[in-house]
XYZ file of C-alpha atoms in Angstrom:
328
model
C 98.946 98.655 118.308
C 102.425 98.050 116.897
C 104.854 95.834 118.775
C 106.094 92.270 119.006
C 102.882 90.837 117.593
C 102.984 93.192 114.631
C 106.640 92.375 113.941
C 105.910 88.634 114.008
C 102.993 89.075 111.617
C 105.001 91.368 109.345
C 107.705 88.742 108.884
C 105.247 85.906 108.270
C 102.710 87.710 106.111
C 104.437 90.637 104.445
C 102.546 93.213 106.494
C 103.607 96.840 105.958
C 104.235 99.138 108.893
C 101.759 101.978 109.460
C 103.828 104.932 108.285
C 101.553 106.730 105.793
C 98.615 108.942 106.641
C 95.407 106.901 106.839
C 92.907 107.408 103.990
C 89.644 109.255 104.589
C 86.518 107.398 103.481
C 82.942 108.582 102.995
C 81.377 111.986 102.588
C 79.306 114.610 104.351
C 78.413 113.606 107.907
C 79.684 110.076 107.238
C 83.423 110.539 106.964
C 85.867 108.127 108.567
C 89.606 107.804 109.031
C 90.532 104.317 107.801
C 92.918 102.531 110.178
C 93.728 99.124 108.736
C 95.034 96.451 111.134
C 93.878 98.485 114.108
C 93.450 95.214 115.991
C 96.324 92.792 115.694
C 96.932 89.311 116.997
C 99.074 88.956 120.144
C 102.621 87.652 120.154
C 102.821 84.105 118.796
C 99.388 84.207 117.178
C 98.445 84.783 113.550
C 94.907 85.577 112.529
C 93.198 83.319 110.059
C 90.065 84.545 108.302
C 88.662 87.244 110.563
C 84.962 86.417 110.606
C 83.032 87.790 113.582
C 82.955 90.884 115.798
C 81.142 91.919 118.971
C 81.411 94.575 121.686
C 80.259 94.154 125.271
C 78.768 96.663 127.699
C 82.184 97.614 129.043
C 83.419 98.432 125.560
C 85.580 95.329 125.174
C 85.808 93.997 121.621
C 85.695 90.315 120.608
C 87.163 88.990 117.348
C 86.413 85.490 116.030
C 88.948 84.144 113.545
C 89.820 80.737 112.134
C 93.531 80.856 113.211
C 96.296 80.827 110.601
C 97.962 77.422 110.029
C 101.340 78.890 111.075
C 100.017 80.365 114.311
C 101.770 79.247 117.487
C 98.596 79.921 119.510
C 95.358 78.101 118.696
C 92.857 80.444 120.376
C 90.123 81.552 117.975
C 88.590 84.349 120.075
C 90.630 87.448 120.940
C 89.490 90.146 123.356
C 90.608 93.797 123.260
C 89.707 96.897 125.222
C 87.947 99.714 123.372
C 91.299 101.389 122.677
C 92.531 98.313 120.821
C 94.762 96.894 123.572
C 94.879 93.088 123.618
C 93.491 91.628 126.855
C 93.183 87.851 126.486
C 92.305 85.007 124.124
C 90.494 81.680 124.384
C 88.441 79.259 122.310
C 90.947 76.839 120.776
C 87.984 74.511 120.134
C 86.725 77.023 117.539
C 89.945 76.867 115.502
C 89.060 76.428 111.840
C 85.361 77.012 112.489
C 84.947 80.394 114.189
C 82.418 82.292 112.085
C 79.439 84.306 113.324
C 79.809 86.034 116.686
C 76.921 87.875 118.333
C 76.454 89.219 121.859
C 73.340 89.680 123.970
C 72.656 90.858 127.487
C 70.306 88.541 129.361
C 69.325 89.839 132.757
C 72.500 91.158 134.361
C 74.882 89.009 132.327
C 76.173 89.115 128.771
C 76.652 86.083 126.542
C 78.320 85.323 123.230
C 76.676 83.205 120.545
C 79.161 81.483 118.235
C 78.470 79.801 114.913
C 81.081 77.106 114.360
C 81.126 76.108 110.687
C 83.624 73.279 111.225
C 81.903 71.461 114.081
C 78.517 72.625 112.731
C 77.284 73.953 116.041
C 75.747 77.016 117.605
C 77.487 77.541 120.948
C 76.463 79.907 123.723
C 79.273 80.958 126.086
C 79.900 83.543 128.737
C 82.430 86.282 128.007
C 85.315 84.066 129.171
C 84.389 81.164 126.924
C 82.548 78.940 129.390
C 80.000 76.913 127.399
C 76.381 77.345 128.491
C 74.856 75.149 125.775
C 75.413 74.065 122.194
C 73.098 72.775 119.467
C 73.612 71.085 116.115
C 71.162 70.343 113.321
C 67.622 70.445 114.766
C 66.173 66.984 114.145
C 62.773 68.294 115.290
C 62.587 70.477 112.174
C 62.422 67.451 109.869
C 64.745 69.217 107.436
C 67.844 67.073 107.931
C 66.495 63.528 107.947
C 68.271 62.612 104.700
C 71.616 63.942 105.828
C 71.260 67.485 104.497
C 74.070 69.708 105.816
C 73.630 72.074 108.745
C 76.312 74.780 108.784
C 75.174 77.782 110.851
C 76.602 81.188 110.003
C 74.995 83.850 112.231
C 72.451 84.429 114.993
C 69.827 87.132 115.618
C 67.832 87.878 118.738
C 64.059 88.101 119.088
C 62.553 90.733 121.405
C 61.022 88.044 123.649
C 64.381 86.315 124.296
C 64.218 83.741 121.505
C 66.871 83.644 118.791
C 67.078 82.833 115.108
C 69.918 80.807 113.563
C 70.757 81.128 109.868
C 71.895 77.859 108.255
C 73.771 79.908 105.686
C 76.335 77.392 104.457
C 74.136 74.347 104.843
C 70.544 73.922 103.675
C 69.306 77.548 103.638
C 66.872 77.324 106.545
C 66.388 79.713 109.439
C 65.605 78.080 112.782
C 64.126 79.640 115.892
C 65.157 78.588 119.411
C 64.347 79.803 122.895
C 67.006 81.171 125.227
C 67.775 77.682 126.558
C 68.495 76.406 123.042
C 65.197 74.529 122.618
C 64.033 74.272 118.999
C 60.794 76.103 118.149
C 60.253 76.544 114.399
C 61.771 76.904 110.913
C 61.319 79.056 107.819
C 63.088 79.641 104.489
C 64.599 76.877 102.404
C 66.532 76.900 99.137
C 65.461 79.016 96.176
C 65.078 82.475 94.701
C 61.351 83.076 95.161
C 59.796 85.151 97.920
C 60.336 83.354 101.220
C 63.167 81.235 99.822
C 66.847 81.781 100.523
C 70.220 81.160 98.945
C 73.034 81.374 101.492
C 71.253 83.279 104.291
C 74.574 84.352 105.714
C 73.518 87.022 108.204
C 70.380 87.740 110.204
C 69.228 90.599 112.429
C 66.071 91.817 114.137
C 65.431 95.193 112.487
C 64.500 97.301 115.501
C 64.069 100.373 113.278
C 60.829 99.018 111.859
C 57.449 99.396 113.510
C 56.316 96.139 111.894
C 58.985 94.202 113.844
C 60.590 92.278 110.995
C 63.590 89.995 110.754
C 66.204 91.013 108.172
C 68.079 88.164 106.448
C 71.232 88.788 104.419
C 70.141 86.558 101.535
C 73.660 86.671 100.160
C 73.425 84.229 97.283
C 70.380 86.109 95.965
C 72.103 89.492 96.384
C 69.394 90.998 98.568
C 68.069 91.607 102.029
C 64.871 89.663 102.602
C 62.379 90.542 105.339
C 60.242 88.100 107.315
C 57.795 88.550 110.155
C 58.636 86.825 113.414
C 56.664 83.747 112.379
C 58.742 83.378 109.223
C 56.329 84.778 106.627
C 57.930 86.702 103.763
C 57.284 90.465 103.980
C 59.544 92.055 101.395
C 62.927 92.612 99.784
C 65.553 95.340 99.827
C 68.107 95.318 97.039
C 69.397 98.882 96.857
C 73.189 98.905 96.988
C 73.427 95.172 97.701
C 76.044 92.903 96.119
C 76.773 90.027 98.531
C 75.476 91.261 101.917
C 76.954 89.363 104.862
C 75.456 90.627 108.128
C 74.112 93.748 109.855
C 74.544 96.227 112.681
C 72.131 99.010 113.656
C 72.765 102.362 115.323
C 70.542 105.431 115.480
C 68.324 104.344 112.612
C 71.146 103.377 110.286
C 71.839 99.879 108.985
C 75.472 98.879 108.499
C 76.023 96.158 105.880
C 79.417 94.505 105.300
C 79.397 93.205 101.741
C 81.688 90.420 100.579
C 82.115 92.151 97.219
C 84.579 94.647 98.634
C 82.475 97.374 100.232
C 80.794 98.427 103.467
C 77.451 100.179 103.008
C 75.351 102.318 105.355
C 71.598 102.491 104.719
C 69.061 104.917 106.167
C 65.806 103.962 107.887
C 64.177 103.412 104.479
C 67.119 101.229 103.366
C 68.347 103.876 100.951
C 72.108 104.079 100.485
C 73.714 106.827 102.553
C 77.291 105.958 101.665
C 79.527 103.212 100.314
C 82.818 102.925 102.218
C 86.132 101.560 100.931
C 84.752 100.227 97.651
C 87.574 98.095 96.313
C 85.509 96.299 93.662
C 86.324 92.570 93.453
C 90.119 92.807 93.422
C 91.405 89.237 93.524
C 93.590 90.120 96.529
C 92.143 87.600 99.005
C 95.185 85.306 98.985
C 97.813 88.005 98.507
C 100.283 89.387 101.106
C 99.628 92.578 103.034
C 102.013 94.497 100.779
C 99.556 94.070 97.886
C 96.570 95.414 99.815
C 95.421 98.892 98.748
C 95.033 101.463 101.551
C 91.443 102.588 101.927
C 90.062 99.699 99.852
C 88.341 96.635 101.255
C 88.853 93.139 99.885
C 86.116 90.987 101.447
C 84.235 92.580 104.383
C 82.643 89.715 106.299
C 81.387 91.419 109.455
C 81.098 95.036 110.552
C 79.705 96.572 113.719
C 78.980 100.034 114.990
C 81.039 100.541 118.131
C 79.297 102.284 120.995
C 81.059 105.596 120.216
C 79.866 105.603 116.588
C 83.073 104.297 115.016
C 82.868 101.236 112.761
C 84.907 98.038 113.007
C 85.289 95.789 109.951
C 86.576 92.187 109.825
C 87.552 90.746 106.456
C 87.471 87.276 104.965
C 91.139 87.064 104.043
C 93.333 84.122 105.131
C 95.801 86.403 106.897
C 93.016 88.334 108.627
C 92.393 92.057 108.768
C 90.407 94.180 111.226
C 89.970 97.819 110.239
C 88.752 100.718 112.365
C 86.758 103.405 110.590
C 87.076 106.288 113.020
C 84.316 108.872 112.716
C 85.594 112.347 111.843
């Protein structure tokens, strides 16, 4: 989607035009055409760190970003159709804090769950940004009585309608709430031992498993840690993990964006199928677009399987980048 928005961003951020053939990533049945900057900010807006991604039942795509300081538009949530055409934006209240973004259908309606790391809130909205409820640090948990920080990073959904919230940048707890945002329980806490967490950045209900476990991207400990739905430790998975950020599941495969410059796909036994766009830690986070290396990731922060099997990747870079990996 090249146009006025792309020209504005190119001037401000040193973004190259898309003139060369896109790189091909992966191997075997997991090969993808790598289309960097497939989603771009609309005219007058500049992405900040691109943090969260979601796709609704109609195929529309939602991007949560922090908003660049030079942006003329403050909206932190951008909406695109499934072909990458910009539709609308909203959510100026999330500027600077837009982080995790997850979507769930409840009855006949779909809702977005936002983790705002600046206001330190979990916020449930409809698809147009209308707030349904918001919650901060759960006093009922007894974990924040001495002023310990609560900085939620991502949300996962329980089969019965409850949800789990990962306090990934705060005090390393995972809290469970019902669909109305009422606090229920807590597990985790800081440490490296089984059942303890260090920066539980992402969280997902692993529907591939018959034992119905919750997967936590225990990023600071460089592992995936599994818990049962009551919060009891059930195991680890470390194969191929560096700094795992979050998850997406499709047809038995687990997609893991990893902050150390790679996107990994795991099979139903959590064995590595393929590493995509491995850029190794490159030091390019604060550099202009012209320094970015085609086909190499810098800091993948979220990645989702789109409903057609393609993959969308958002990166933690202060000028934002959303890449489409189009299945070949």
